[in-house]
C-alpha cells in the first residue's frame, strides 16, 4: 500500500514529503497546466533532485500517434533521465508505443484507463504500471471497484509483474477503496492527504489531551521537563 503525489508543484512536493511517505510523483499535461508554462525538462529534473533516484517519476507524452509518442518518450529520457516512467494513454497507438518502449527497456505507466479491456491489454503489452482513473470512472457510471478488483485478480492469476497505480481521486474514501480492491499504489494530490488529517475531531482530541496534561502538570510544561 503505497502513495505517490499527483502534482508537479515543487513547494508542495518539498513540504508534504516531510509528512507523507511517498514512492513517487505522477503528472499529466493537465497537472502541468496548473503550474503554467514551466521549463519542462528543468522542472522535472528539479523534481528528480528533490525525490532522488529511489522514487519513481512518471511523465506523460502528449502525442497521439505511435511515432510521436516514441519521439517524446526519447526526449524525456534524454533530457530528464532514463529512470523516468513514460505515461502512455491506452489507445491503439498507445498500446503499440507501450510495446515499443518495453522493447527498448523503458519503464512504462499505462494511463487514462477507464475500462477493464484497456488495463488488461496494457498488462499484456508489458506496462510496468497501469493507472485506472477512479473518479473519472465513477463520473461515467463505470464501477472502479469492479475494474480494479479484476486487474488485481488477473495479476495474481497470471503472475504479471504489473503494478496497479490507481489515479484520479477526489476524496480519500476513493483512495481507500482502491487499496481494498487490490491497488498496490495510489497517486493523490497532497491537498487531499492534508485535508484528511485536518478534521476538527482529530484536532479536538489533540487539544483535549494537551488540556488534560496541562491541568495536572501546569501550563507550558512538557514531558521533557518532568
Ligand atoms: C495521474 O497522474 C492521472 O493522470 C490523474 O490522477 C488524473 O486525475 P484527474 O482525473 O483528476 O484529471
JSON list of C-alpha atoms and ligand atoms in Angstrom, two decimals:
[
{"chain": "A", "resi": 1, "resn": "UNK", "atom": "CA", "xyz": [0.00, 0.00, 0.00]},
{"chain": "A", "resi": 2, "resn": "UNK", "atom": "CA", "xyz": [1.97, 2.95, -1.30]},
{"chain": "A", "resi": 3, "resn": "UNK", "atom": "CA", "xyz": [1.25, 6.58, -2.10]},
{"chain": "A", "resi": 4, "resn": "UNK", "atom": "CA", "xyz": [2.52, 8.93, -4.77]},
{"chain": "A", "resi": 5, "resn": "UNK", "atom": "CA", "xyz": [1.91, 12.66, -5.15]},
{"chain": "A", "resi": 6, "resn": "UNK", "atom": "CA", "xyz": [-0.14, 13.61, -8.20]},
{"chain": "A", "resi": 7, "resn": "UNK", "atom": "CA", "xyz": [1.44, 17.03, -8.61]},
{"chain": "A", "resi": 8, "resn": "UNK", "atom": "CA", "xyz": [4.41, 18.86, -10.11]},
{"chain": "A", "resi": 9, "resn": "UNK", "atom": "CA", "xyz": [4.23, 21.74, -7.66]},
{"chain": "A", "resi": 10, "resn": "UNK", "atom": "CA", "xyz": [7.75, 21.96, -6.27]},
{"chain": "A", "resi": 11, "resn": "UNK", "atom": "CA", "xyz": [6.77, 23.63, -2.98]},
{"chain": "A", "resi": 12, "resn": "UNK", "atom": "CA", "xyz": [4.06, 21.06, -2.30]},
{"chain": "A", "resi": 13, "resn": "UNK", "atom": "CA", "xyz": [6.40, 18.17, -3.10]},
{"chain": "A", "resi": 14, "resn": "UNK", "atom": "CA", "xyz": [9.04, 19.56, -0.73]},
{"chain": "A", "resi": 15, "resn": "UNK", "atom": "CA", "xyz": [6.59, 20.44, 2.02]},
{"chain": "A", "resi": 16, "resn": "UNK", "atom": "CA", "xyz": [4.35, 17.39, 2.04]},
{"chain": "A", "resi": 17, "resn": "UNK", "atom": "CA", "xyz": [7.20, 14.88, 1.56]},
{"chain": "A", "resi": 18, "resn": "UNK", "atom": "CA", "xyz": [8.21, 15.76, 5.11]},
{"chain": "A", "resi": 19, "resn": "UNK", "atom": "CA", "xyz": [4.93, 14.39, 6.41]},
{"chain": "A", "resi": 20, "resn": "UNK", "atom": "CA", "xyz": [3.80, 11.69, 3.99]},
{"chain": "A", "resi": 21, "resn": "UNK", "atom": "CA", "xyz": [5.87, 8.73, 2.86]},
{"chain": "A", "resi": 22, "resn": "UNK", "atom": "CA", "xyz": [5.66, 8.56, -0.90]},
{"chain": "A", "resi": 23, "resn": "UNK", "atom": "CA", "xyz": [7.20, 6.30, -3.51]},
{"chain": "A", "resi": 24, "resn": "UNK", "atom": "CA", "xyz": [6.93, 8.63, -6.49]},
{"chain": "A", "resi": 25, "resn": "UNK", "atom": "CA", "xyz": [5.47, 11.57, -8.39]},
{"chain": "A", "resi": 26, "resn": "UNK", "atom": "CA", "xyz": [2.95, 11.40, -11.22]},
{"chain": "A", "resi": 27, "resn": "UNK", "atom": "CA", "xyz": [1.98, 14.07, -13.70]},
{"chain": "A", "resi": 28, "resn": "UNK", "atom": "CA", "xyz": [-0.01, 14.67, -16.83]},
{"chain": "A", "resi": 29, "resn": "UNK", "atom": "CA", "xyz": [-0.42, 17.71, -19.10]},
{"chain": "A", "resi": 30, "resn": "UNK", "atom": "CA", "xyz": [-3.42, 18.98, -17.09]},
{"chain": "A", "resi": 31, "resn": "UNK", "atom": "CA", "xyz": [-1.43, 18.79, -13.86]},
{"chain": "A", "resi": 32, "resn": "UNK", "atom": "CA", "xyz": [1.39, 20.70, -15.57]},
{"chain": "A", "resi": 33, "resn": "UNK", "atom": "CA", "xyz": [-1.13, 23.33, -16.74]},
{"chain": "A", "resi": 34, "resn": "UNK", "atom": "CA", "xyz": [-1.78, 24.19, -13.08]},
{"chain": "A", "resi": 35, "resn": "UNK", "atom": "CA", "xyz": [1.85, 25.42, -12.82]},
{"chain": "A", "resi": 36, "resn": "UNK", "atom": "CA", "xyz": [1.73, 27.49, -16.05]},
{"chain": "A", "resi": 37, "resn": "UNK", "atom": "CA", "xyz": [4.40, 27.40, -18.75]},
{"chain": "A", "resi": 38, "resn": "UNK", "atom": "CA", "xyz": [7.16, 25.67, -16.82]},
{"chain": "A", "resi": 39, "resn": "UNK", "atom": "CA", "xyz": [10.62, 24.98, -18.19]},
{"chain": "A", "resi": 40, "resn": "UNK", "atom": "CA", "xyz": [9.52, 21.42, -18.91]},
{"chain": "A", "resi": 41, "resn": "UNK", "atom": "CA", "xyz": [12.69, 19.33, -18.65]},
{"chain": "A", "resi": 42, "resn": "UNK", "atom": "CA", "xyz": [14.37, 21.50, -15.99]},
{"chain": "A", "resi": 43, "resn": "UNK", "atom": "CA", "xyz": [11.26, 21.37, -13.85]},
{"chain": "A", "resi": 44, "resn": "UNK", "atom": "CA", "xyz": [11.24, 17.57, -13.88]},
{"chain": "A", "resi": 45, "resn": "UNK", "atom": "CA", "xyz": [14.99, 17.48, -13.25]},
{"chain": "A", "resi": 46, "resn": "UNK", "atom": "CA", "xyz": [14.39, 19.60, -10.17]},
{"chain": "A", "resi": 47, "resn": "UNK", "atom": "CA", "xyz": [11.66, 17.23, -9.00]},
{"chain": "A", "resi": 48, "resn": "UNK", "atom": "CA", "xyz": [14.07, 14.33, -9.52]},
{"chain": "A", "resi": 49, "resn": "UNK", "atom": "CA", "xyz": [16.68, 16.13, -7.41]},
{"chain": "A", "resi": 50, "resn": "UNK", "atom": "CA", "xyz": [14.14, 16.51, -4.61]},
{"chain": "A", "resi": 51, "resn": "UNK", "atom": "CA", "xyz": [12.78, 12.95, -4.63]},
{"chain": "A", "resi": 52, "resn": "UNK", "atom": "CA", "xyz": [16.00, 11.13, -5.56]},
{"chain": "A", "resi": 53, "resn": "UNK", "atom": "CA", "xyz": [16.51, 8.15, -7.84]},
{"chain": "A", "resi": 54, "resn": "UNK", "atom": "CA", "xyz": [14.90, 5.64, -5.50]},
{"chain": "A", "resi": 55, "resn": "UNK", "atom": "CA", "xyz": [11.43, 7.13, -6.05]},
{"chain": "A", "resi": 56, "resn": "UNK", "atom": "CA", "xyz": [9.63, 6.86, -9.36]},
{"chain": "A", "resi": 57, "resn": "UNK", "atom": "CA", "xyz": [8.86, 9.81, -11.62]},
{"chain": "A", "resi": 58, "resn": "UNK", "atom": "CA", "xyz": [6.06, 9.45, -14.18]},
{"chain": "A", "resi": 59, "resn": "UNK", "atom": "CA", "xyz": [5.87, 11.85, -17.13]},
{"chain": "A", "resi": 60, "resn": "UNK", "atom": "CA", "xyz": [3.13, 11.66, -19.77]},
{"chain": "A", "resi": 61, "resn": "UNK", "atom": "CA", "xyz": [3.51, 12.05, -23.51]},
{"chain": "A", "resi": 62, "resn": "UNK", "atom": "CA", "xyz": [1.22, 14.43, -25.40]},
{"chain": "A", "resi": 63, "resn": "UNK", "atom": "CA", "xyz": [1.45, 12.98, -28.92]},
{"chain": "A", "resi": 64, "resn": "UNK", "atom": "CA", "xyz": [-1.44, 10.81, -30.02]},
{"chain": "A", "resi": 65, "resn": "UNK", "atom": "CA", "xyz": [0.34, 8.69, -32.62]},
{"chain": "A", "resi": 66, "resn": "UNK", "atom": "CA", "xyz": [2.92, 5.95, -32.12]},
{"chain": "A", "resi": 67, "resn": "UNK", "atom": "CA", "xyz": [5.82, 7.81, -33.77]},
{"chain": "A", "resi": 68, "resn": "UNK", "atom": "CA", "xyz": [5.12, 10.98, -31.82]},
{"chain": "A", "resi": 69, "resn": "UNK", "atom": "CA", "xyz": [4.83, 9.09, -28.52]},
{"chain": "A", "resi": 70, "resn": "UNK", "atom": "CA", "xyz": [8.12, 7.31, -29.14]},
{"chain": "A", "resi": 71, "resn": "UNK", "atom": "CA", "xyz": [9.86, 10.58, -30.05]},
{"chain": "A", "resi": 72, "resn": "UNK", "atom": "CA", "xyz": [8.51, 12.35, -26.96]},
{"chain": "A", "resi": 73, "resn": "UNK", "atom": "CA", "xyz": [9.48, 9.41, -24.74]},
{"chain": "A", "resi": 74, "resn": "UNK", "atom": "CA", "xyz": [13.00, 9.58, -26.14]},
{"chain": "A", "resi": 75, "resn": "UNK", "atom": "CA", "xyz": [13.18, 13.33, -25.48]},
{"chain": "A", "resi": 76, "resn": "UNK", "atom": "CA", "xyz": [12.01, 12.83, -21.88]},
{"chain": "A", "resi": 77, "resn": "UNK", "atom": "CA", "xyz": [14.54, 10.07, -21.26]},
{"chain": "A", "resi": 78, "resn": "UNK", "atom": "CA", "xyz": [17.33, 12.13, -22.85]},
{"chain": "A", "resi": 79, "resn": "UNK", "atom": "CA", "xyz": [16.52, 15.40, -21.07]},
{"chain": "A", "resi": 80, "resn": "UNK", "atom": "CA", "xyz": [15.35, 14.20, -17.66]},
{"chain": "A", "resi": 81, "resn": "UNK", "atom": "CA", "xyz": [16.82, 10.72, -17.02]},
{"chain": "A", "resi": 82, "resn": "UNK", "atom": "CA", "xyz": [16.49, 7.14, -18.10]},
{"chain": "A", "resi": 83, "resn": "UNK", "atom": "CA", "xyz": [14.68, 6.04, -14.94]},
{"chain": "A", "resi": 84, "resn": "UNK", "atom": "CA", "xyz": [11.54, 8.05, -15.77]},
{"chain": "A", "resi": 85, "resn": "UNK", "atom": "CA", "xyz": [8.37, 6.02, -16.33]},
{"chain": "A", "resi": 86, "resn": "UNK", "atom": "CA", "xyz": [6.77, 7.23, -19.54]},
{"chain": "A", "resi": 87, "resn": "UNK", "atom": "CA", "xyz": [3.00, 7.60, -19.20]},
{"chain": "A", "resi": 88, "resn": "UNK", "atom": "CA", "xyz": [1.18, 6.41, -22.27]},
{"chain": "A", "resi": 89, "resn": "UNK", "atom": "CA", "xyz": [-2.61, 6.65, -22.65]},
{"chain": "A", "resi": 90, "resn": "UNK", "atom": "CA", "xyz": [-4.08, 3.24, -23.51]},
{"chain": "A", "resi": 91, "resn": "UNK", "atom": "CA", "xyz": [-5.29, 3.77, -27.06]},
{"chain": "A", "resi": 92, "resn": "UNK", "atom": "CA", "xyz": [-4.47, 1.55, -30.04]},
{"chain": "A", "resi": 93, "resn": "UNK", "atom": "CA", "xyz": [-1.49, 3.78, -30.85]},
{"chain": "A", "resi": 94, "resn": "UNK", "atom": "CA", "xyz": [-0.60, 3.81, -27.16]},
{"chain": "A", "resi": 95, "resn": "UNK", "atom": "CA", "xyz": [-0.51, 0.02, -26.96]},
{"chain": "A", "resi": 96, "resn": "UNK", "atom": "CA", "xyz": [1.94, -0.04, -29.84]},
{"chain": "A", "resi": 97, "resn": "UNK", "atom": "CA", "xyz": [4.07, 2.56, -28.06]},
{"chain": "A", "resi": 98, "resn": "UNK", "atom": "CA", "xyz": [3.98, 0.59, -24.79]},
{"chain": "A", "resi": 99, "resn": "UNK", "atom": "CA", "xyz": [5.33, -2.47, -26.59]},
{"chain": "A", "resi": 100, "resn": "UNK", "atom": "CA", "xyz": [7.89, -0.37, -28.47]},
{"chain": "A", "resi": 101, "resn": "UNK", "atom": "CA", "xyz": [9.16, 1.27, -25.28]},
{"chain": "A", "resi": 102, "resn": "UNK", "atom": "CA", "xyz": [9.33, -2.03, -23.40]},
{"chain": "A", "resi": 103, "resn": "UNK", "atom": "CA", "xyz": [11.44, -3.48, -26.22]},
{"chain": "A", "resi": 104, "resn": "UNK", "atom": "CA", "xyz": [13.88, -0.63, -25.57]},
{"chain": "A", "resi": 105, "resn": "UNK", "atom": "CA", "xyz": [13.84, -1.33, -21.83]},
{"chain": "A", "resi": 106, "resn": "UNK", "atom": "CA", "xyz": [11.99, 1.88, -20.94]},
{"chain": "A", "resi": 107, "resn": "UNK", "atom": "CA", "xyz": [9.68, 1.97, -17.90]},
{"chain": "A", "resi": 108, "resn": "UNK", "atom": "CA", "xyz": [6.03, 2.49, -18.86]},
{"chain": "A", "resi": 109, "resn": "UNK", "atom": "CA", "xyz": [2.94, 3.62, -16.99]},
{"chain": "A", "resi": 110, "resn": "UNK", "atom": "CA", "xyz": [-0.23, 2.91, -18.95]},
{"chain": "A", "resi": 111, "resn": "UNK", "atom": "CA", "xyz": [-2.71, 5.67, -18.23]},
{"chain": "A", "resi": 112, "resn": "UNK", "atom": "CA", "xyz": [-6.18, 7.09, -18.97]},
{"chain": "A", "resi": 113, "resn": "UNK", "atom": "CA", "xyz": [-7.66, 3.70, -18.05]},
{"chain": "A", "resi": 114, "resn": "UNK", "atom": "CA", "xyz": [-11.44, 3.66, -17.75]},
{"chain": "A", "resi": 115, "resn": "UNK", "atom": "CA", "xyz": [-12.15, 0.05, -18.68]},
{"chain": "A", "resi": 116, "resn": "UNK", "atom": "CA", "xyz": [-11.05, -3.49, -17.94]},
{"chain": "A", "resi": 117, "resn": "UNK", "atom": "CA", "xyz": [-10.06, -4.11, -21.53]},
{"chain": "A", "resi": 118, "resn": "UNK", "atom": "CA", "xyz": [-7.66, -1.15, -21.53]},
{"chain": "A", "resi": 119, "resn": "UNK", "atom": "CA", "xyz": [-5.92, -2.34, -18.37]},
{"chain": "A", "resi": 120, "resn": "UNK", "atom": "CA", "xyz": [-5.71, -5.98, -19.42]},
{"chain": "A", "resi": 121, "resn": "UNK", "atom": "CA", "xyz": [-4.31, -5.10, -22.84]},
{"chain": "A", "resi": 122, "resn": "UNK", "atom": "CA", "xyz": [-1.77, -2.76, -21.26]},
{"chain": "A", "resi": 123, "resn": "UNK", "atom": "CA", "xyz": [-0.66, -5.50, -18.85]},
{"chain": "A", "resi": 124, "resn": "UNK", "atom": "CA", "xyz": [-0.22, -7.89, -21.72]},
{"chain": "A", "resi": 125, "resn": "UNK", "atom": "CA", "xyz": [1.68, -5.23, -23.70]},
{"chain": "A", "resi": 126, "resn": "UNK", "atom": "CA", "xyz": [4.18, -5.15, -20.83]},
{"chain": "A", "resi": 127, "resn": "UNK", "atom": "CA", "xyz": [3.27, -1.97, -18.91]},
{"chain": "A", "resi": 128, "resn": "UNK", "atom": "CA", "xyz": [5.04, -1.70, -15.56]},
{"chain": "A", "resi": 129, "resn": "UNK", "atom": "CA", "xyz": [2.16, 0.30, -14.05]},
{"chain": "A", "resi": 130, "resn": "UNK", "atom": "CA", "xyz": [-1.49, 0.59, -15.03]},
{"chain": "A", "resi": 131, "resn": "UNK", "atom": "CA", "xyz": [-3.36, 3.69, -13.89]},
{"chain": "A", "resi": 132, "resn": "UNK", "atom": "CA", "xyz": [-7.13, 3.17, -13.55]},
{"chain": "A", "resi": 133, "resn": "UNK", "atom": "CA", "xyz": [-8.96, 6.52, -13.28]},
{"chain": "A", "resi": 134, "resn": "UNK", "atom": "CA", "xyz": [-11.15, 6.05, -10.22]},
{"chain": "A", "resi": 135, "resn": "UNK", "atom": "CA", "xyz": [-13.15, 9.27, -10.10]},
{"chain": "A", "resi": 136, "resn": "UNK", "atom": "CA", "xyz": [-13.47, 9.57, -13.85]},
{"chain": "A", "resi": 137, "resn": "UNK", "atom": "CA", "xyz": [-14.90, 6.03, -13.97]},
{"chain": "A", "resi": 138, "resn": "UNK", "atom": "CA", "xyz": [-17.47, 6.95, -11.36]},
{"chain": "A", "resi": 139, "resn": "UNK", "atom": "CA", "xyz": [-18.38, 10.01, -13.45]},
{"chain": "A", "resi": 140, "resn": "UNK", "atom": "CA", "xyz": [-19.02, 7.66, -16.38]},
{"chain": "A", "resi": 141, "resn": "UNK", "atom": "CA", "xyz": [-21.09, 5.23, -14.27]},
{"chain": "A", "resi": 142, "resn": "UNK", "atom": "CA", "xyz": [-18.33, 2.61, -14.59]},
{"chain": "A", "resi": 143, "resn": "UNK", "atom": "CA", "xyz": [-17.65, 0.70, -11.36]},
{"chain": "A", "resi": 144, "resn": "UNK", "atom": "CA", "xyz": [-13.98, 1.37, -10.42]},
{"chain": "A", "resi": 145, "resn": "UNK", "atom": "CA", "xyz": [-14.07, -1.23, -7.65]},
{"chain": "A", "resi": 146, "resn": "UNK", "atom": "CA", "xyz": [-15.04, -3.94, -10.13]},
{"chain": "A", "resi": 147, "resn": "UNK", "atom": "CA", "xyz": [-12.38, -2.80, -12.61]},
{"chain": "A", "resi": 148, "resn": "UNK", "atom": "CA", "xyz": [-9.57, -2.65, -10.03]},
{"chain": "A", "resi": 149, "resn": "UNK", "atom": "CA", "xyz": [-10.58, -5.96, -8.45]},
{"chain": "A", "resi": 150, "resn": "UNK", "atom": "CA", "xyz": [-10.40, -7.61, -11.88]},
{"chain": "A", "resi": 151, "resn": "UNK", "atom": "CA", "xyz": [-6.95, -6.15, -12.52]},
{"chain": "A", "resi": 152, "resn": "UNK", "atom": "CA", "xyz": [-5.72, -7.40, -9.13]},
{"chain": "A", "resi": 153, "resn": "UNK", "atom": "CA", "xyz": [-7.09, -10.90, -9.64]},
{"chain": "A", "resi": 154, "resn": "UNK", "atom": "CA", "xyz": [-5.69, -11.19, -13.19]},
{"chain": "A", "resi": 155, "resn": "UNK", "atom": "CA", "xyz": [-2.27, -10.04, -11.98]},
{"chain": "A", "resi": 156, "resn": "UNK", "atom": "CA", "xyz": [-2.39, -12.73, -9.28]},
{"chain": "A", "resi": 157, "resn": "UNK", "atom": "CA", "xyz": [-3.83, -15.41, -11.53]},
{"chain": "A", "resi": 158, "resn": "UNK", "atom": "CA", "xyz": [-1.34, -14.96, -14.38]},
{"chain": "A", "resi": 159, "resn": "UNK", "atom": "CA", "xyz": [1.64, -13.72, -12.39]},
{"chain": "A", "resi": 160, "resn": "UNK", "atom": "CA", "xyz": [2.03, -10.36, -14.12]},
{"chain": "A", "resi": 161, "resn": "UNK", "atom": "CA", "xyz": [4.54, -8.01, -12.54]},
{"chain": "A", "resi": 162, "resn": "UNK", "atom": "CA", "xyz": [2.33, -5.01, -13.41]},
{"chain": "A", "resi": 163, "resn": "UNK", "atom": "CA", "xyz": [1.57, -2.66, -10.51]},
{"chain": "A", "resi": 164, "resn": "UNK", "atom": "CA", "xyz": [-1.86, -1.07, -10.16]},
{"chain": "A", "resi": 165, "resn": "UNK", "atom": "CA", "xyz": [-1.25, 2.66, -9.73]},
{"chain": "A", "resi": 166, "resn": "UNK", "atom": "CA", "xyz": [-4.76, 3.93, -9.07]},
{"chain": "A", "resi": 167, "resn": "UNK", "atom": "CA", "xyz": [-5.32, 7.57, -10.02]},
{"chain": "A", "resi": 168, "resn": "UNK", "atom": "CA", "xyz": [-7.93, 10.30, -10.44]},
{"chain": "A", "resi": 169, "resn": "UNK", "atom": "CA", "xyz": [-9.13, 10.74, -6.87]},
{"chain": "A", "resi": 170, "resn": "UNK", "atom": "CA", "xyz": [-11.39, 13.42, -5.46]},
{"chain": "A", "resi": 171, "resn": "UNK", "atom": "CA", "xyz": [-11.60, 12.08, -1.90]},
{"chain": "A", "resi": 172, "resn": "UNK", "atom": "CA", "xyz": [-9.80, 9.69, 0.44]},
{"chain": "A", "resi": 173, "resn": "UNK", "atom": "CA", "xyz": [-12.72, 7.26, 0.51]},
{"chain": "A", "resi": 174, "resn": "UNK", "atom": "CA", "xyz": [-11.99, 6.53, -3.15]},
{"chain": "A", "resi": 175, "resn": "UNK", "atom": "CA", "xyz": [-8.30, 6.04, -2.35]},
{"chain": "A", "resi": 176, "resn": "UNK", "atom": "CA", "xyz": [-9.01, 3.58, 0.47]},
{"chain": "A", "resi": 177, "resn": "UNK", "atom": "CA", "xyz": [-11.47, 1.73, -1.72]},
{"chain": "A", "resi": 178, "resn": "UNK", "atom": "CA", "xyz": [-8.85, 1.38, -4.50]},
{"chain": "A", "resi": 179, "resn": "UNK", "atom": "CA", "xyz": [-6.46, -0.17, -1.97]},
{"chain": "A", "resi": 180, "resn": "UNK", "atom": "CA", "xyz": [-9.17, -2.51, -0.68]},
{"chain": "A", "resi": 181, "resn": "UNK", "atom": "CA", "xyz": [-9.78, -3.68, -4.25]},
{"chain": "A", "resi": 182, "resn": "UNK", "atom": "CA", "xyz": [-6.11, -4.57, -4.68]},
{"chain": "A", "resi": 183, "resn": "UNK", "atom": "CA", "xyz": [-4.35, -1.44, -5.98]},
{"chain": "A", "resi": 184, "resn": "UNK", "atom": "CA", "xyz": [-0.79, -1.51, -4.61]},
{"chain": "A", "resi": 185, "resn": "UNK", "atom": "CA", "xyz": [-0.25, 2.21, -5.17]},
{"chain": "A", "resi": 186, "resn": "UNK", "atom": "CA", "xyz": [-2.42, 5.32, -5.33]},
{"chain": "A", "resi": 187, "resn": "UNK", "atom": "CA", "xyz": [-1.42, 8.71, -6.62]},
{"chain": "A", "resi": 188, "resn": "UNK", "atom": "CA", "xyz": [-3.07, 11.51, -4.67]},
{"chain": "A", "resi": 189, "resn": "UNK", "atom": "CA", "xyz": [-2.93, 15.30, -4.63]},
{"chain": "A", "resi": 190, "resn": "UNK", "atom": "CA", "xyz": [-1.14, 16.26, -1.39]},
{"chain": "A", "resi": 191, "resn": "UNK", "atom": "CA", "xyz": [-4.05, 18.57, -0.52]},
{"chain": "A", "resi": 192, "resn": "UNK", "atom": "CA", "xyz": [-6.34, 15.54, -0.19]},
{"chain": "A", "resi": 193, "resn": "UNK", "atom": "CA", "xyz": [-4.00, 13.88, 2.31]},
{"chain": "A", "resi": 194, "resn": "UNK", "atom": "CA", "xyz": [-3.63, 17.16, 4.19]},
{"chain": "A", "resi": 195, "resn": "UNK", "atom": "CA", "xyz": [-7.41, 17.65, 4.39]},
{"chain": "A", "resi": 196, "resn": "UNK", "atom": "CA", "xyz": [-7.90, 14.10, 5.64]},
{"chain": "A", "resi": 197, "resn": "UNK", "atom": "CA", "xyz": [-5.86, 14.89, 8.75]},
{"chain": "A", "resi": 198, "resn": "UNK", "atom": "CA", "xyz": [-7.40, 18.33, 9.35]},
{"chain": "A", "resi": 199, "resn": "UNK", "atom": "CA", "xyz": [-10.72, 17.00, 10.62]},
{"chain": "A", "resi": 200, "resn": "UNK", "atom": "CA", "xyz": [-11.95, 19.07, 13.58]},
{"chain": "A", "resi": 201, "resn": "UNK", "atom": "CA", "xyz": [-12.49, 15.93, 15.70]},
{"chain": "A", "resi": 202, "resn": "UNK", "atom": "CA", "xyz": [-8.83, 14.95, 15.32]},
{"chain": "A", "resi": 203, "resn": "UNK", "atom": "CA", "xyz": [-7.65, 18.41, 16.33]},
{"chain": "A", "resi": 204, "resn": "UNK", "atom": "CA", "xyz": [-10.12, 18.44, 19.23]},
{"chain": "A", "resi": 205, "resn": "UNK", "atom": "CA", "xyz": [-8.75, 15.12, 20.51]},
{"chain": "A", "resi": 206, "resn": "UNK", "atom": "CA", "xyz": [-5.22, 16.53, 20.43]},
{"chain": "A", "resi": 207, "resn": "UNK", "atom": "CA", "xyz": [-6.35, 19.75, 22.18]},
{"chain": "A", "resi": 208, "resn": "UNK", "atom": "CA", "xyz": [-8.22, 17.79, 24.84]},
{"chain": "A", "resi": 209, "resn": "UNK", "atom": "CA", "xyz": [-5.18, 15.62, 25.61]},
{"chain": "A", "resi": 210, "resn": "UNK", "atom": "CA", "xyz": [-2.97, 18.72, 25.90]},
{"chain": "A", "resi": 211, "resn": "UNK", "atom": "CA", "xyz": [-5.55, 20.39, 28.13]},
{"chain": "A", "resi": 212, "resn": "UNK", "atom": "CA", "xyz": [-5.77, 17.40, 30.48]},
{"chain": "A", "resi": 213, "resn": "UNK", "atom": "CA", "xyz": [-1.97, 17.23, 30.76]},
{"chain": "A", "resi": 214, "resn": "UNK", "atom": "CA", "xyz": [-1.81, 20.97, 31.50]},
{"chain": "A", "resi": 215, "resn": "UNK", "atom": "CA", "xyz": [-4.46, 20.60, 34.20]},
{"chain": "A", "resi": 216, "resn": "UNK", "atom": "CA", "xyz": [-2.27, 18.07, 36.01]},
{"chain": "A", "resi": 217, "resn": "UNK", "atom": "CA", "xyz": [1.28, 19.39, 35.39]},
{"chain": "A", "resi": 218, "resn": "UNK", "atom": "CA", "xyz": [0.79, 23.09, 34.74]},
{"chain": "A", "resi": 219, "resn": "UNK", "atom": "CA", "xyz": [0.83, 25.48, 31.79]},
{"chain": "A", "resi": 220, "resn": "UNK", "atom": "CA", "xyz": [3.71, 25.24, 29.34]},
{"chain": "A", "resi": 221, "resn": "UNK", "atom": "CA", "xyz": [5.11, 22.08, 30.95]},
{"chain": "A", "resi": 222, "resn": "UNK", "atom": "CA", "xyz": [6.30, 19.42, 28.54]},
{"chain": "A", "resi": 223, "resn": "UNK", "atom": "CA", "xyz": [7.09, 15.76, 29.19]},
{"chain": "A", "resi": 224, "resn": "UNK", "atom": "CA", "xyz": [10.77, 16.65, 28.73]},
{"chain": "A", "resi": 225, "resn": "UNK", "atom": "CA", "xyz": [10.53, 18.97, 31.74]},
{"chain": "A", "resi": 226, "resn": "UNK", "atom": "CA", "xyz": [9.38, 16.22, 34.12]},
{"chain": "B", "resi": 1, "resn": "LIG", "atom": "C1", "xyz": [-2.40, 10.60, -12.85]},
{"chain": "B", "resi": 1, "resn": "LIG", "atom": "O1", "xyz": [-1.44, 11.35, -12.96]},
{"chain": "B", "resi": 1, "resn": "LIG", "atom": "C2", "xyz": [-3.67, 10.87, -13.53]},
{"chain": "B", "resi": 1, "resn": "LIG", "atom": "O2", "xyz": [-3.41, 11.40, -14.79]},
{"chain": "B", "resi": 1, "resn": "LIG", "atom": "C3", "xyz": [-4.53, 11.79, -12.72]},
{"chain": "B", "resi": 1, "resn": "LIG", "atom": "O3", "xyz": [-4.68, 11.25, -11.43]},
{"chain": "B", "resi": 1, "resn": "LIG", "atom": "C4", "xyz": [-5.89, 12.07, -13.35]},
{"chain": "B", "resi": 1, "resn": "LIG", "atom": "O4", "xyz": [-6.62, 12.84, -12.46]},
{"chain": "B", "resi": 1, "resn": "LIG", "atom": "P1", "xyz": [-7.94, 13.66, -12.89]},
{"chain": "B", "resi": 1, "resn": "LIG", "atom": "O5", "xyz": [-9.00, 12.67, -13.20]},
{"chain": "B", "resi": 1, "resn": "LIG", "atom": "O6", "xyz": [-8.25, 14.49, -11.68]},
{"chain": "B", "resi": 1, "resn": "LIG", "atom": "O7", "xyz": [-7.58, 14.51, -14.07]}
]
